[in-house]
Coordinates of C-alpha atoms and ligand atoms in Angstrom, one line a residue:
X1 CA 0.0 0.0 0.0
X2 CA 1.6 3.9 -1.0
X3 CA -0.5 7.0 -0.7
X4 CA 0.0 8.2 -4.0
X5 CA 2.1 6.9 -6.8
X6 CA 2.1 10.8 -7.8
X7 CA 4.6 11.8 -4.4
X8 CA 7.5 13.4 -4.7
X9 CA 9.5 12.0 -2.2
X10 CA 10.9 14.5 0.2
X11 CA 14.4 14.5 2.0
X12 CA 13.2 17.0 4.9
X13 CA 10.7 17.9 7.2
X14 CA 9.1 21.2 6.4
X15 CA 8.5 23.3 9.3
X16 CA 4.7 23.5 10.8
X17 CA 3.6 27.2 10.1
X18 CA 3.8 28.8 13.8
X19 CA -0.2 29.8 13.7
X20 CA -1.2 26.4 13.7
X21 CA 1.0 25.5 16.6
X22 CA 0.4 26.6 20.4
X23 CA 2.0 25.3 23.7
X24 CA -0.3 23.3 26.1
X25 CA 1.7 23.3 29.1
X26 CA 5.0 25.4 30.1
X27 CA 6.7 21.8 30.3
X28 CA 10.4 22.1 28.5
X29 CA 11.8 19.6 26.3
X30 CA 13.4 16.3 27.9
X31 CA 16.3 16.4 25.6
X32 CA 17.0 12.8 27.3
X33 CA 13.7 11.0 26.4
X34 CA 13.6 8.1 24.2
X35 CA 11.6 9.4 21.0
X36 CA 8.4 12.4 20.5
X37 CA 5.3 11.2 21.3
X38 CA 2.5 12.0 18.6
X39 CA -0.7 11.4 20.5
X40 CA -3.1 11.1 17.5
X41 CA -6.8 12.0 18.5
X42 CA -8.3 13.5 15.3
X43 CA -6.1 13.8 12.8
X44 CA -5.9 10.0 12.3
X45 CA -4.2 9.6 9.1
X46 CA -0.5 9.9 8.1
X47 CA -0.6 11.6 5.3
X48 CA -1.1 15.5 4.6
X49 CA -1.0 15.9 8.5
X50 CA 0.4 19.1 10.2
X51 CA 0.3 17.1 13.5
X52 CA 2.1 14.4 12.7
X53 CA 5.0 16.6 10.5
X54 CA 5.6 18.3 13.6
X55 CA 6.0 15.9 15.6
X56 CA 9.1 14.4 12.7
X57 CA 10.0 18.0 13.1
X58 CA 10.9 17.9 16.4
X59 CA 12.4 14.2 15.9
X60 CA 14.8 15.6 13.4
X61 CA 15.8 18.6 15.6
X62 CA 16.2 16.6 18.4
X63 CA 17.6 13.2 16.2
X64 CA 14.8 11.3 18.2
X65 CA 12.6 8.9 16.6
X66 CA 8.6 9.6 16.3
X67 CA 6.3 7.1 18.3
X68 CA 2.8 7.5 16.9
X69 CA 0.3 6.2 19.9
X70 CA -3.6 6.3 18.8
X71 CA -5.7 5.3 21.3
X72 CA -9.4 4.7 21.0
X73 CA -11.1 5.4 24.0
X74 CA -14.3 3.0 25.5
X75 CA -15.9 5.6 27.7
X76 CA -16.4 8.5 25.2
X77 CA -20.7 9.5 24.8
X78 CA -22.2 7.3 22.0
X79 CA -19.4 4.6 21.6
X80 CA -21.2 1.6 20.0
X81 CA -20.8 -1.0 17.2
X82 CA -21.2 1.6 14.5
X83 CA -17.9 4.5 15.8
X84 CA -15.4 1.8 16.7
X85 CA -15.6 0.0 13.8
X86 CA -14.6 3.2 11.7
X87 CA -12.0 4.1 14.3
X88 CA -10.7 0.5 14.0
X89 CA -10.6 0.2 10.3
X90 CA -8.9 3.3 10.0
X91 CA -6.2 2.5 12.7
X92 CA -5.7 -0.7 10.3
X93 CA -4.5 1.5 7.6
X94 CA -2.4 3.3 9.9
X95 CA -0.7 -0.2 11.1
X96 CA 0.2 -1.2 7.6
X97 CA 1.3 2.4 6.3
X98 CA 3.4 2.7 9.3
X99 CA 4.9 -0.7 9.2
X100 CA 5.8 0.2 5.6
X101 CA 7.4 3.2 6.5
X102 CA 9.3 1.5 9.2
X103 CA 7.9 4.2 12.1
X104 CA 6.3 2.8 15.4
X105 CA 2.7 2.8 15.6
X106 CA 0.9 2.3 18.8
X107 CA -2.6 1.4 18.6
X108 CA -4.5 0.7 21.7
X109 CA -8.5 0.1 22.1
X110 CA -9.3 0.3 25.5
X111 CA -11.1 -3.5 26.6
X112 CA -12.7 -2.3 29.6
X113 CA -13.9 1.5 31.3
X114 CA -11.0 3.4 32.7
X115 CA -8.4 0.0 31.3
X116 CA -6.0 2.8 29.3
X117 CA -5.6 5.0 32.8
X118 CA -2.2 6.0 33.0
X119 CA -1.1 4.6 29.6
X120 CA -0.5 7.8 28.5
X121 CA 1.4 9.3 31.1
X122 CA 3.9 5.5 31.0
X123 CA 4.4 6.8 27.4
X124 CA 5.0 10.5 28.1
X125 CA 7.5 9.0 30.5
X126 CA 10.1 8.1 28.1
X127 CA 9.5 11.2 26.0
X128 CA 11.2 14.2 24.7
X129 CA 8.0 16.1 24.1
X130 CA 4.4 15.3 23.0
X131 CA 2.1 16.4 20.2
X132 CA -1.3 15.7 19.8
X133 CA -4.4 17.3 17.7
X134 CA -6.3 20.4 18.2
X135 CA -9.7 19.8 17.8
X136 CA -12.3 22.5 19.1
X137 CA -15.4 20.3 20.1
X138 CA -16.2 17.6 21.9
X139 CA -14.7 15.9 24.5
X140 CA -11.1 16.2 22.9
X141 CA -10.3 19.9 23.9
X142 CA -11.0 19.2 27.7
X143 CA -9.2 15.8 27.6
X144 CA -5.9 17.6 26.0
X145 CA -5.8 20.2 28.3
X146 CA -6.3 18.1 31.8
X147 CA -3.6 15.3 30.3
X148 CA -0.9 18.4 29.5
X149 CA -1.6 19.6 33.0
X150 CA -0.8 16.5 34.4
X151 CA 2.6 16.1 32.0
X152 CA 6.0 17.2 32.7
X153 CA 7.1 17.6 29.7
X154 CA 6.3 20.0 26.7
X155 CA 2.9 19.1 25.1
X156 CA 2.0 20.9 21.9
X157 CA -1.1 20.5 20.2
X158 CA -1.2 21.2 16.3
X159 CA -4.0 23.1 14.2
X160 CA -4.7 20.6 11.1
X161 CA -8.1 21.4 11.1
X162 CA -8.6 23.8 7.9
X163 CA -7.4 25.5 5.1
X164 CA -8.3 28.5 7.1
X165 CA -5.7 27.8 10.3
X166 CA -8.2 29.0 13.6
X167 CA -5.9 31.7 14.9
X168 CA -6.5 33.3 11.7
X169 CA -10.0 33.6 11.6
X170 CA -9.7 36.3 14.2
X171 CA -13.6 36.6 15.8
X172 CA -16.6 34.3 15.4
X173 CA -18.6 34.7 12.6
X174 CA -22.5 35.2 12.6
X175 CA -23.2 34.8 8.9
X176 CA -21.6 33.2 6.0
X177 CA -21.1 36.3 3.7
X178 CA -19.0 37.7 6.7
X179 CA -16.9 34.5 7.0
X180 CA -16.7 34.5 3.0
X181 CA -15.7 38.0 2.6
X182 CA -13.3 37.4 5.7
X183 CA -11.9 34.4 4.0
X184 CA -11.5 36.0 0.8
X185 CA -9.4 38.5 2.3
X186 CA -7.2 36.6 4.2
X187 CA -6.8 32.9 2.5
X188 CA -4.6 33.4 -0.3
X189 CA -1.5 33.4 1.3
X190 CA -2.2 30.0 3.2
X191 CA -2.2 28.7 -0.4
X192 CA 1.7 28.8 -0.2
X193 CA 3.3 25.5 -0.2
X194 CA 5.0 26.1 3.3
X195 CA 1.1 26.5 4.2
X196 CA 0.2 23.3 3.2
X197 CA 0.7 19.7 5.1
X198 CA 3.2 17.6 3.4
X199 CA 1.4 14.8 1.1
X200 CA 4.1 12.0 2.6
X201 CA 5.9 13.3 5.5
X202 CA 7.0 9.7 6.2
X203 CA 8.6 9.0 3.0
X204 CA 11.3 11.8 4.5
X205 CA 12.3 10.1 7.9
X206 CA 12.3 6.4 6.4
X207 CA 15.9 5.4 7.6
X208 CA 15.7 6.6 11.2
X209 CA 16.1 4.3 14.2
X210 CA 13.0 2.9 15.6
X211 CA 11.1 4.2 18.4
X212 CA 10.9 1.4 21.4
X213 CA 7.9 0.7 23.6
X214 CA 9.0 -0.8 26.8
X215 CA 7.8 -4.2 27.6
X216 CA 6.0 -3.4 30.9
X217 CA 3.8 -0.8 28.9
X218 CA 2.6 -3.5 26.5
X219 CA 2.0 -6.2 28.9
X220 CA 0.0 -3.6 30.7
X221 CA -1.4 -1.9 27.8
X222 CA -1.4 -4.5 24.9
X223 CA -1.5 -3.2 21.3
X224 CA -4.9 -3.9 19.9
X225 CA -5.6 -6.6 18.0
X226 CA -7.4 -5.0 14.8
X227 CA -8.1 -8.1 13.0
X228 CA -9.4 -9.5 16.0
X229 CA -11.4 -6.6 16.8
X230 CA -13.1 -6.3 13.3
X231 CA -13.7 -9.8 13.2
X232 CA -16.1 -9.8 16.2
X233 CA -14.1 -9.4 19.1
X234 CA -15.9 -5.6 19.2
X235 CA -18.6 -7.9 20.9
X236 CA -17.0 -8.0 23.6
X237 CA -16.2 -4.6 24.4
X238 CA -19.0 -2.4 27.2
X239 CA -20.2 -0.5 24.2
X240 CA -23.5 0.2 22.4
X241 CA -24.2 -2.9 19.8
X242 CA -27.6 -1.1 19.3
X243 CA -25.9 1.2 16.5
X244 CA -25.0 -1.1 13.8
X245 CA -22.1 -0.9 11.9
X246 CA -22.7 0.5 8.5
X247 CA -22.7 -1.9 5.4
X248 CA -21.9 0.4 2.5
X249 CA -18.9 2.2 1.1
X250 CA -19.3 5.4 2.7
X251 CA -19.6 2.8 6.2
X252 CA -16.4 1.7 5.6
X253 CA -13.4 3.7 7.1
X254 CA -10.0 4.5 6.6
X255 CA -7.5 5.9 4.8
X256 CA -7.9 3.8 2.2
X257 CA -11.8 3.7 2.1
X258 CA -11.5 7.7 1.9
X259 CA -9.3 7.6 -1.3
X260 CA -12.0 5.6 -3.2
X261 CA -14.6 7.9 -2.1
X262 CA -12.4 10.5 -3.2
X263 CA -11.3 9.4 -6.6
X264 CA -14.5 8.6 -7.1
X265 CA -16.2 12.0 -6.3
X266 CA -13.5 13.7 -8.7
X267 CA -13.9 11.6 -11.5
X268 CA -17.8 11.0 -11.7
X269 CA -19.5 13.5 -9.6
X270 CA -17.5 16.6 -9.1
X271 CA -18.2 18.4 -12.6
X272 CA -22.3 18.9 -11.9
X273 CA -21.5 18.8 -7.9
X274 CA -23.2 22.9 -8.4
X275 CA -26.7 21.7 -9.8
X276 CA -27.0 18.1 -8.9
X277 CA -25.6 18.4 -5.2
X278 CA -29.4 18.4 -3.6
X279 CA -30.5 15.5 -5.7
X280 CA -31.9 12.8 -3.8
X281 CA -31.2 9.9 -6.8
X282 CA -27.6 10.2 -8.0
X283 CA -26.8 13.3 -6.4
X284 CA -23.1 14.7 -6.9
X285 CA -22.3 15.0 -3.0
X286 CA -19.0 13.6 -1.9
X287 CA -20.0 11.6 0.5
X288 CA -16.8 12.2 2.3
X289 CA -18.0 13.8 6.1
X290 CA -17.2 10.8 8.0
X291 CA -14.1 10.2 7.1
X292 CA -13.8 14.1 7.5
X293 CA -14.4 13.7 10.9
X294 CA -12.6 10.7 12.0
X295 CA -9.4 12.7 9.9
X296 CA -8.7 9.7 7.9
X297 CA -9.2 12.0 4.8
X298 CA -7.2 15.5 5.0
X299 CA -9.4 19.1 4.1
X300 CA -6.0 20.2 2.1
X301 CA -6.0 17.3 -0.3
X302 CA -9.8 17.3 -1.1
X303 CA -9.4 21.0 -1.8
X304 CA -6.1 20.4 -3.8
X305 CA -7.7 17.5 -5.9
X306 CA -11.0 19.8 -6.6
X307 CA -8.8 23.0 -7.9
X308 CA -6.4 20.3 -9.8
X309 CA -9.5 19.0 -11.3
X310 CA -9.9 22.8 -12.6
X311 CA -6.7 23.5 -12.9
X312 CA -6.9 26.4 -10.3
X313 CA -4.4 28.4 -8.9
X314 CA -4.4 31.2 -6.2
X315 CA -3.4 33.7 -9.4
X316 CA -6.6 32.8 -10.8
X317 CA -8.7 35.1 -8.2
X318 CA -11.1 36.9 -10.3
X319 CA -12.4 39.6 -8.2
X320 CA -12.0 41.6 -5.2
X321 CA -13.4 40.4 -1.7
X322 CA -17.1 41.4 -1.8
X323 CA -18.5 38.3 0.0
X324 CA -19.9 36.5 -3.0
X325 CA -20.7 33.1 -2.9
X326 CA -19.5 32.6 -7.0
X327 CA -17.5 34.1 -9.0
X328 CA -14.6 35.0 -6.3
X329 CA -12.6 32.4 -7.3
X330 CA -11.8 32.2 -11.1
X331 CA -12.6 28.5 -10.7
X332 CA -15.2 26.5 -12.6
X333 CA -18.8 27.2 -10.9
X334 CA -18.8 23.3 -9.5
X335 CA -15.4 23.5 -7.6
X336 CA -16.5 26.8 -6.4
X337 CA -19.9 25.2 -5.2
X338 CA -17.8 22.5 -3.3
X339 CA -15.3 24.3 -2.2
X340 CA -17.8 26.9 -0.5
X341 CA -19.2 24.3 1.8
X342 CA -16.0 22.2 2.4
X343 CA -14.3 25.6 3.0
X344 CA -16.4 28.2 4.3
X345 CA -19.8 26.7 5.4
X346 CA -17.1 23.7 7.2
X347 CA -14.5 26.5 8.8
X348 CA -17.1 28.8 9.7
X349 CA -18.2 26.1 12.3
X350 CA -14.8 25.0 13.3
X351 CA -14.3 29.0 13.8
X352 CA -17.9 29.0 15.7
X353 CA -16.5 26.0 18.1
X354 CA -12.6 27.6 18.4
X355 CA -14.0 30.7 19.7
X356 CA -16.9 29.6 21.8
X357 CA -15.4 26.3 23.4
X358 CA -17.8 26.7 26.7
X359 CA -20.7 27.1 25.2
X360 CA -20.9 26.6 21.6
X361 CA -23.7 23.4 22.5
X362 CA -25.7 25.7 24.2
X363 CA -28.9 27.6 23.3
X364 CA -26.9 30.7 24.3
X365 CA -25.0 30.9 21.7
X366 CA -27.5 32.1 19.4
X367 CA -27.4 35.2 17.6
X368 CA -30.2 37.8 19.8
X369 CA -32.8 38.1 17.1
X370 CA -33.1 33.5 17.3
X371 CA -33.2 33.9 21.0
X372 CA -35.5 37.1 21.0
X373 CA -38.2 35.0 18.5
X374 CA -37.4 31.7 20.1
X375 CA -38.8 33.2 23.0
X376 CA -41.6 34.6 21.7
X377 CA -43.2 31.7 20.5
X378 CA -42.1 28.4 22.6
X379 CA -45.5 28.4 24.2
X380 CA -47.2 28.6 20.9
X381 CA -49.9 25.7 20.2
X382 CA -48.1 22.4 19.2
X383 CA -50.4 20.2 16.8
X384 CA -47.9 17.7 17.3
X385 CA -45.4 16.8 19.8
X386 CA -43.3 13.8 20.2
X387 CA -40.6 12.3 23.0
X388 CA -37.5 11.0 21.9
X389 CA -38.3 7.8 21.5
X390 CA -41.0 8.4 19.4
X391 CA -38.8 10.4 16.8
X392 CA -36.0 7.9 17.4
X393 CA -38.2 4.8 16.3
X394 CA -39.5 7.1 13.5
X395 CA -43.1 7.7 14.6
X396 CA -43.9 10.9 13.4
X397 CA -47.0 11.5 11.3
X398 CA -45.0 12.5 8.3
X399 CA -43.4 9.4 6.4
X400 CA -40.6 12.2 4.9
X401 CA -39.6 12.5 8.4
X402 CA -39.6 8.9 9.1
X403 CA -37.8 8.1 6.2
X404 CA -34.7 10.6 7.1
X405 CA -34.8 9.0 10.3
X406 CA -34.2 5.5 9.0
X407 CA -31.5 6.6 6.5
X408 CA -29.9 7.9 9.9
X409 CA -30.3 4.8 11.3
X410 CA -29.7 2.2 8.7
X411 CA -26.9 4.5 6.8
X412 CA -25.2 6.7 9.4
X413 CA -26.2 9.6 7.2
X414 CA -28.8 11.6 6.2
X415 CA -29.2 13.2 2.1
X416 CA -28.4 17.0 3.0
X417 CA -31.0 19.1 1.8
X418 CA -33.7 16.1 3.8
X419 CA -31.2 16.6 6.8
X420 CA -32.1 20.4 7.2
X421 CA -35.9 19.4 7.0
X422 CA -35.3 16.7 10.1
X423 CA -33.4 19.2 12.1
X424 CA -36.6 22.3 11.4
X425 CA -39.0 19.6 12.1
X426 CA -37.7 18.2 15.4
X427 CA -37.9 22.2 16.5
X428 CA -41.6 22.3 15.3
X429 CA -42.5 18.9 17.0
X430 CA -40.9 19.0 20.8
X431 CA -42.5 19.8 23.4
X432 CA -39.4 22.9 24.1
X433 CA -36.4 24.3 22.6
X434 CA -34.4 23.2 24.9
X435 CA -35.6 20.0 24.2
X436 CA -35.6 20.0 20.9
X437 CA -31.6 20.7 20.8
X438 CA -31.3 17.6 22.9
X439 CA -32.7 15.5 21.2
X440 CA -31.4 16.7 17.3
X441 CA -28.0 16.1 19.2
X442 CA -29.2 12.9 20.6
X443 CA -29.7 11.2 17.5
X444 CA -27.4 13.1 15.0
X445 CA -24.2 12.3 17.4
X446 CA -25.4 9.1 18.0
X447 CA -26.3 7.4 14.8
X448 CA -24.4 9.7 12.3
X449 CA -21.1 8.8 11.4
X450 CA -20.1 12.3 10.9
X451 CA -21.5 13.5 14.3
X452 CA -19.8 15.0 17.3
X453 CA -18.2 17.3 15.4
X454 CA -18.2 20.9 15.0
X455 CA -20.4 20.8 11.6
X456 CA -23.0 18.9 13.7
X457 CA -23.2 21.8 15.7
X458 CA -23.7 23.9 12.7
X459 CA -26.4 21.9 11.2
X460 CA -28.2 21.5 14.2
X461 CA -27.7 25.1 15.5
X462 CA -28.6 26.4 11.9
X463 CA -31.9 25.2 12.6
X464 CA -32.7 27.5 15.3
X465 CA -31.1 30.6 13.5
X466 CA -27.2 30.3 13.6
X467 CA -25.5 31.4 10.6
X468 CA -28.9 32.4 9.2
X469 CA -30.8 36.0 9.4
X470 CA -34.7 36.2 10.3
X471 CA -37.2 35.2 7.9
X472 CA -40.5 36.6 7.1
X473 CA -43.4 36.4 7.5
X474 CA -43.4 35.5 11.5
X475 CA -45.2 32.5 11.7
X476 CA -46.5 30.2 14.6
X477 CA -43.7 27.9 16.7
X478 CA -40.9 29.3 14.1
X479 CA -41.3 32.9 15.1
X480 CA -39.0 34.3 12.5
X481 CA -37.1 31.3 12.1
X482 CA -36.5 30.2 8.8
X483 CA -39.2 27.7 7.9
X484 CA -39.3 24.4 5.9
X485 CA -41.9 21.8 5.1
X486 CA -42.2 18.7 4.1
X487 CA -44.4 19.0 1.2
X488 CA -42.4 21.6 -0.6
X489 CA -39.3 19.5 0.4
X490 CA -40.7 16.3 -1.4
X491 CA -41.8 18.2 -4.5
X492 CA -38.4 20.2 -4.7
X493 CA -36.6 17.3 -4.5
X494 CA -38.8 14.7 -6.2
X495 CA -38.7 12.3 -2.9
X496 CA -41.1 9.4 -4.8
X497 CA -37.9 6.8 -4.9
X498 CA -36.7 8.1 -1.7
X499 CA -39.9 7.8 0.8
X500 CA -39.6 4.0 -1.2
X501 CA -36.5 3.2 0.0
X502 CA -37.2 3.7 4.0
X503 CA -40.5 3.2 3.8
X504 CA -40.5 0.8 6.5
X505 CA -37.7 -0.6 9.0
X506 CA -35.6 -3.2 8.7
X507 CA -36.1 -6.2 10.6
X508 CA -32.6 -5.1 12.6
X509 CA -33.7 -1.8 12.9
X510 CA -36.9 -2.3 15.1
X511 CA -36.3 -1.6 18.7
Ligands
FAD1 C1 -29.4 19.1 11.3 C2 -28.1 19.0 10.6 C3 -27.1 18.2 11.2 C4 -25.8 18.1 10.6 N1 -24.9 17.4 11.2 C5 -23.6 17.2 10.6 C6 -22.6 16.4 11.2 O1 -22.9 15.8 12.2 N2 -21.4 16.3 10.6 C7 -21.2 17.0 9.4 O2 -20.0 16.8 8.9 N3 -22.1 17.7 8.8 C8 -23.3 17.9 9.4 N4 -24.3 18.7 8.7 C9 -23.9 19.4 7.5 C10 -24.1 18.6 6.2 O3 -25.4 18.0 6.3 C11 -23.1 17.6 5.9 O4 -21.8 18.1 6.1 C12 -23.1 17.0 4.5 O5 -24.4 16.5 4.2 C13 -22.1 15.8 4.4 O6 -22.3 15.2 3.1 P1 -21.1 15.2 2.1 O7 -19.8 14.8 2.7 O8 -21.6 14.4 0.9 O9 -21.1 16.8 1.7 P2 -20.5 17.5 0.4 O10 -21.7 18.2 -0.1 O11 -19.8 16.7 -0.5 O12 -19.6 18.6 1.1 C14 -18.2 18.4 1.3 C15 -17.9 18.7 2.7 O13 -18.2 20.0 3.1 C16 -18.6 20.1 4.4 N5 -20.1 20.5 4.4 C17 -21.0 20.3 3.5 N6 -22.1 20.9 3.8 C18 -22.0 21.5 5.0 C19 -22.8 22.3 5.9 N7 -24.0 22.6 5.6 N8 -22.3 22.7 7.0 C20 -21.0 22.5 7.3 N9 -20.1 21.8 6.5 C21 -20.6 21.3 5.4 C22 -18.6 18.7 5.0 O14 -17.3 18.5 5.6 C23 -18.7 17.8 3.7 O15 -18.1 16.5 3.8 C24 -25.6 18.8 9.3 C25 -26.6 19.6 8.8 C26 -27.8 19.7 9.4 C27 -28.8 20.5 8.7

């Protein structure tokens, strides 16, 4: 296996750009440690990863070796059958790319609650330094800061999150033409190679010694067994076997799994991804969020494979920053289309998240005029209201609704345009706002394979006004929210084939 026949191979680390890196803890540098520790958390890939490169960057300055440790946790909110098997399959890819490179990977699933306590600290132990990823949701931020508090040594954590590295994006953004406009003013120069993750940093290091794990770590902590684990020994672990894993491509993950999706987005899809993106039969969407998510698939080569595709470069800018949603560029009018959701409508939620850490879940965080109308109407009449568990089991009156629910279910996904619908129609239908947030966070983090990241936050926040501006007229329940229905939905979007295809559960889908 090789990530890309197309690599030129490097002979040095490039330096991480200095606004993507920040100190953790005021821990120095054990210049007598064993090898850097690269804590991988969310970047989980090697490839085109600004964690990772750092961490060789500090192994070359240092003449250390790298050890890359990914851990997958038991204990996190929603692990079931469904998450782990991802997580697993990607950590696979990772084993064999590392073993080709001849670099020491770590894996480690925990088998039991609280079994990986003090693993990480018996690694740090032997270090020089660590690295990890910045990620800004979650539980990953509070988990990063509380381990570098507890760690001697330096721990830095590494921005590989966007195009648009999150200490340049200066204040939160309430709109998307303000984010646009921002980004057109400040991008460009973040198109310079330095700017950009190496494709291969690996292929650079490939002679150096290798790092050691001591014995009494991994009779303590054993290295995972992946084959064992994604041949049913998940079965055994306390999680939820509820959410079943996901039997199609897009189910599938890894490094590997992410470059198919990916080649095949470019070659069949991408050149009517600006008119056919909404379509519910072949529609042109990448399909690529999950993988997004887990990082097995970097931002920076989706966006370099799209503007390849175009042959785009940075010179080609064709206006002035006004904001615009097309024309901006000088690219062709579908890879301007994808890029403006994989770049700004993506960032502009990682931004959202980066600046409002504490509270960026909450109903608070809404702009004034959402909470203002919110207000206003939550005691409206209700003609229907249903608990979680009815929505969950997809008893709602409305067989749209019930058939984005069991996409959810059976898929891990839901068709974009139908997932706005579910999202305004779990508002209309609760019995509160408050609890209509839980529960759109309930089920997207629990059965999406994209969820519990800082785009479900924007999807699900969207619905009750982030990101968005009032809407007129004011009507019942939405206030001046913007509305959406179900039969407009199904006649925009032709949903005939669609309502077929979850019209009813699957037998392993009933409760
Ligand atoms: C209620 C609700 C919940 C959502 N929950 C999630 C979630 O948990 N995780 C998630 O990644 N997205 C979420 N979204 C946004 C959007 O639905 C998905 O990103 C998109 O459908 C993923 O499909 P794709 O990869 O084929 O997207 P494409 O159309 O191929 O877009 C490429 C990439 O751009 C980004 N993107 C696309 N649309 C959006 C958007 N509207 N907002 C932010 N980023 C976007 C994603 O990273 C996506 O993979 C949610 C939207 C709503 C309305």
């Amino acid at each position: 296996m090789s990530l890309s026949t197309e690599q030129k191979v490097t002979t040095a680390i490039n330096p991480v750009p200095a606004i993507r890196v920040s100190a953790l803890n005021q821990g120095k540098v054990n210049e007598q440690g064993q090898y850097i520790l690269y804590w991988m958390v969310a970047q989980r890939r090697v490839s085109w990863n600004f964690g990772l490169q750092r961490a060789l960057e500090w192994g070359e300055r240092l003449k250390k070796p790298v050890l890359i440790f990914e851990p997958l946790r038991i204990g996190y909110k929603w692990a079931s059958d469904r998450l782990h098997t991802f997580v697993i399959q990607g950590m696979k890819d990772n084993q064999a790319l590392c073993e080709e490179y001849g670099i020491t990977y770590y894996p480690y699933v925990e088998p039991k609650q609280g079994a990986g306590k003090g693993l990480l600290a018996q690694l740090a132990h032997s270090a020089c330094m660590i690295v990890t990823d910045e990620y800004p949701c979650y539980f990953i931020p509070r988990m990063v800061k509380a381990a570098a508090q507890h760690c001697p040594m330096l721990m830095e954590q590494v921005d590989s999150n966007g195009l648009l590295p999150l200490r340049a994006s200066g204040r939160v953004f309430t709109t998307a033409a303000s984010f646009r406009r921002h980004l057109q003013k400040t991008l460009l120069p973040f198109f310079a190679s330095e700017h950009f993750p190496m494709r291969e940093p690996l292929a650079a290091v490939k002679d150096l010694e290798k790092a050691q794990v001591s014995e009494q770590i991994l009779e303590n902590w054993p290295q995972a067994d992946l084959n064992h684990l994604l041949n049913g020994g998940i079965q055994t672990l306390p999680i939820d076997h509820e959410v079943k894993v996901v039997d199609l491509e897009t189910g599938q993950g890894g490094f590997q799994a992410a470059q198919r999706l990916l080649e095949r987005f470019i070659d069949e899809r991408l050149w009517r991804y600006h008119s056919d993106r909404n379509a519910l039969e072949s529609g042109s969407a990448s399909e690529l969020s999950a993988h997004i998510h887990f990082g097995h698939i970097s931002v920076h080569e989706i966006a370099q494979r799209a503007f390849e595709y175009c042959d785009w470069h940075p010179q080609k800018v064709a206006s002035k920053p006004n904001g615009s949603r097309e024309g901006w560029w000088g690219a062709s009018s579908a890879v301007e289309a994808f890029i403006d959701e994989l770049v700004t409508w993506r960032e502009i939620g990682f931004t959202f998240g980066f600046h409002r850490l504490d509270d960026y879940d909450q109903l608070s965080s809404l702009p004034d005029w959402a909470l203002k109308t919110i207000a206003e109407h939550r005691d409206d009449p209700k003609p229907y209201i249903y608990t979680l568990e009815s929505f969950e089991k997809a008893e709602t009156h409305d067989e749209l609704w019930n058939a984005a629910q069991r996409q959810l279910i059976r898929e891990g996904r839901i068709h974009n345009y139908v997932r706005m619908l579910w999202g305004k129609k779990i508002y209309e239908w609760s019995a509160s706002p408050e609890t209509a947030l839980e529960i759109m966070i309930e089920l997207n983090n629990k059965y999406a394979l994209d969820g519990r990241d800082p785009n479900s936050y924007s999807g699900i926040f969207w619905c009750l006004g982030r990101f968005d501006r009032a809407w007129g007229p004011e009507r019942p329940i939405f206030g001046k929210l913007r509305y959406m229905s179900s039969d407009s939905t199904m006649r925009k979007l032709k949903a005939k084939n669609y309502l077929k295809r979850y019209a009813t559960a699957q037998q392993a889908e009933l409760f």
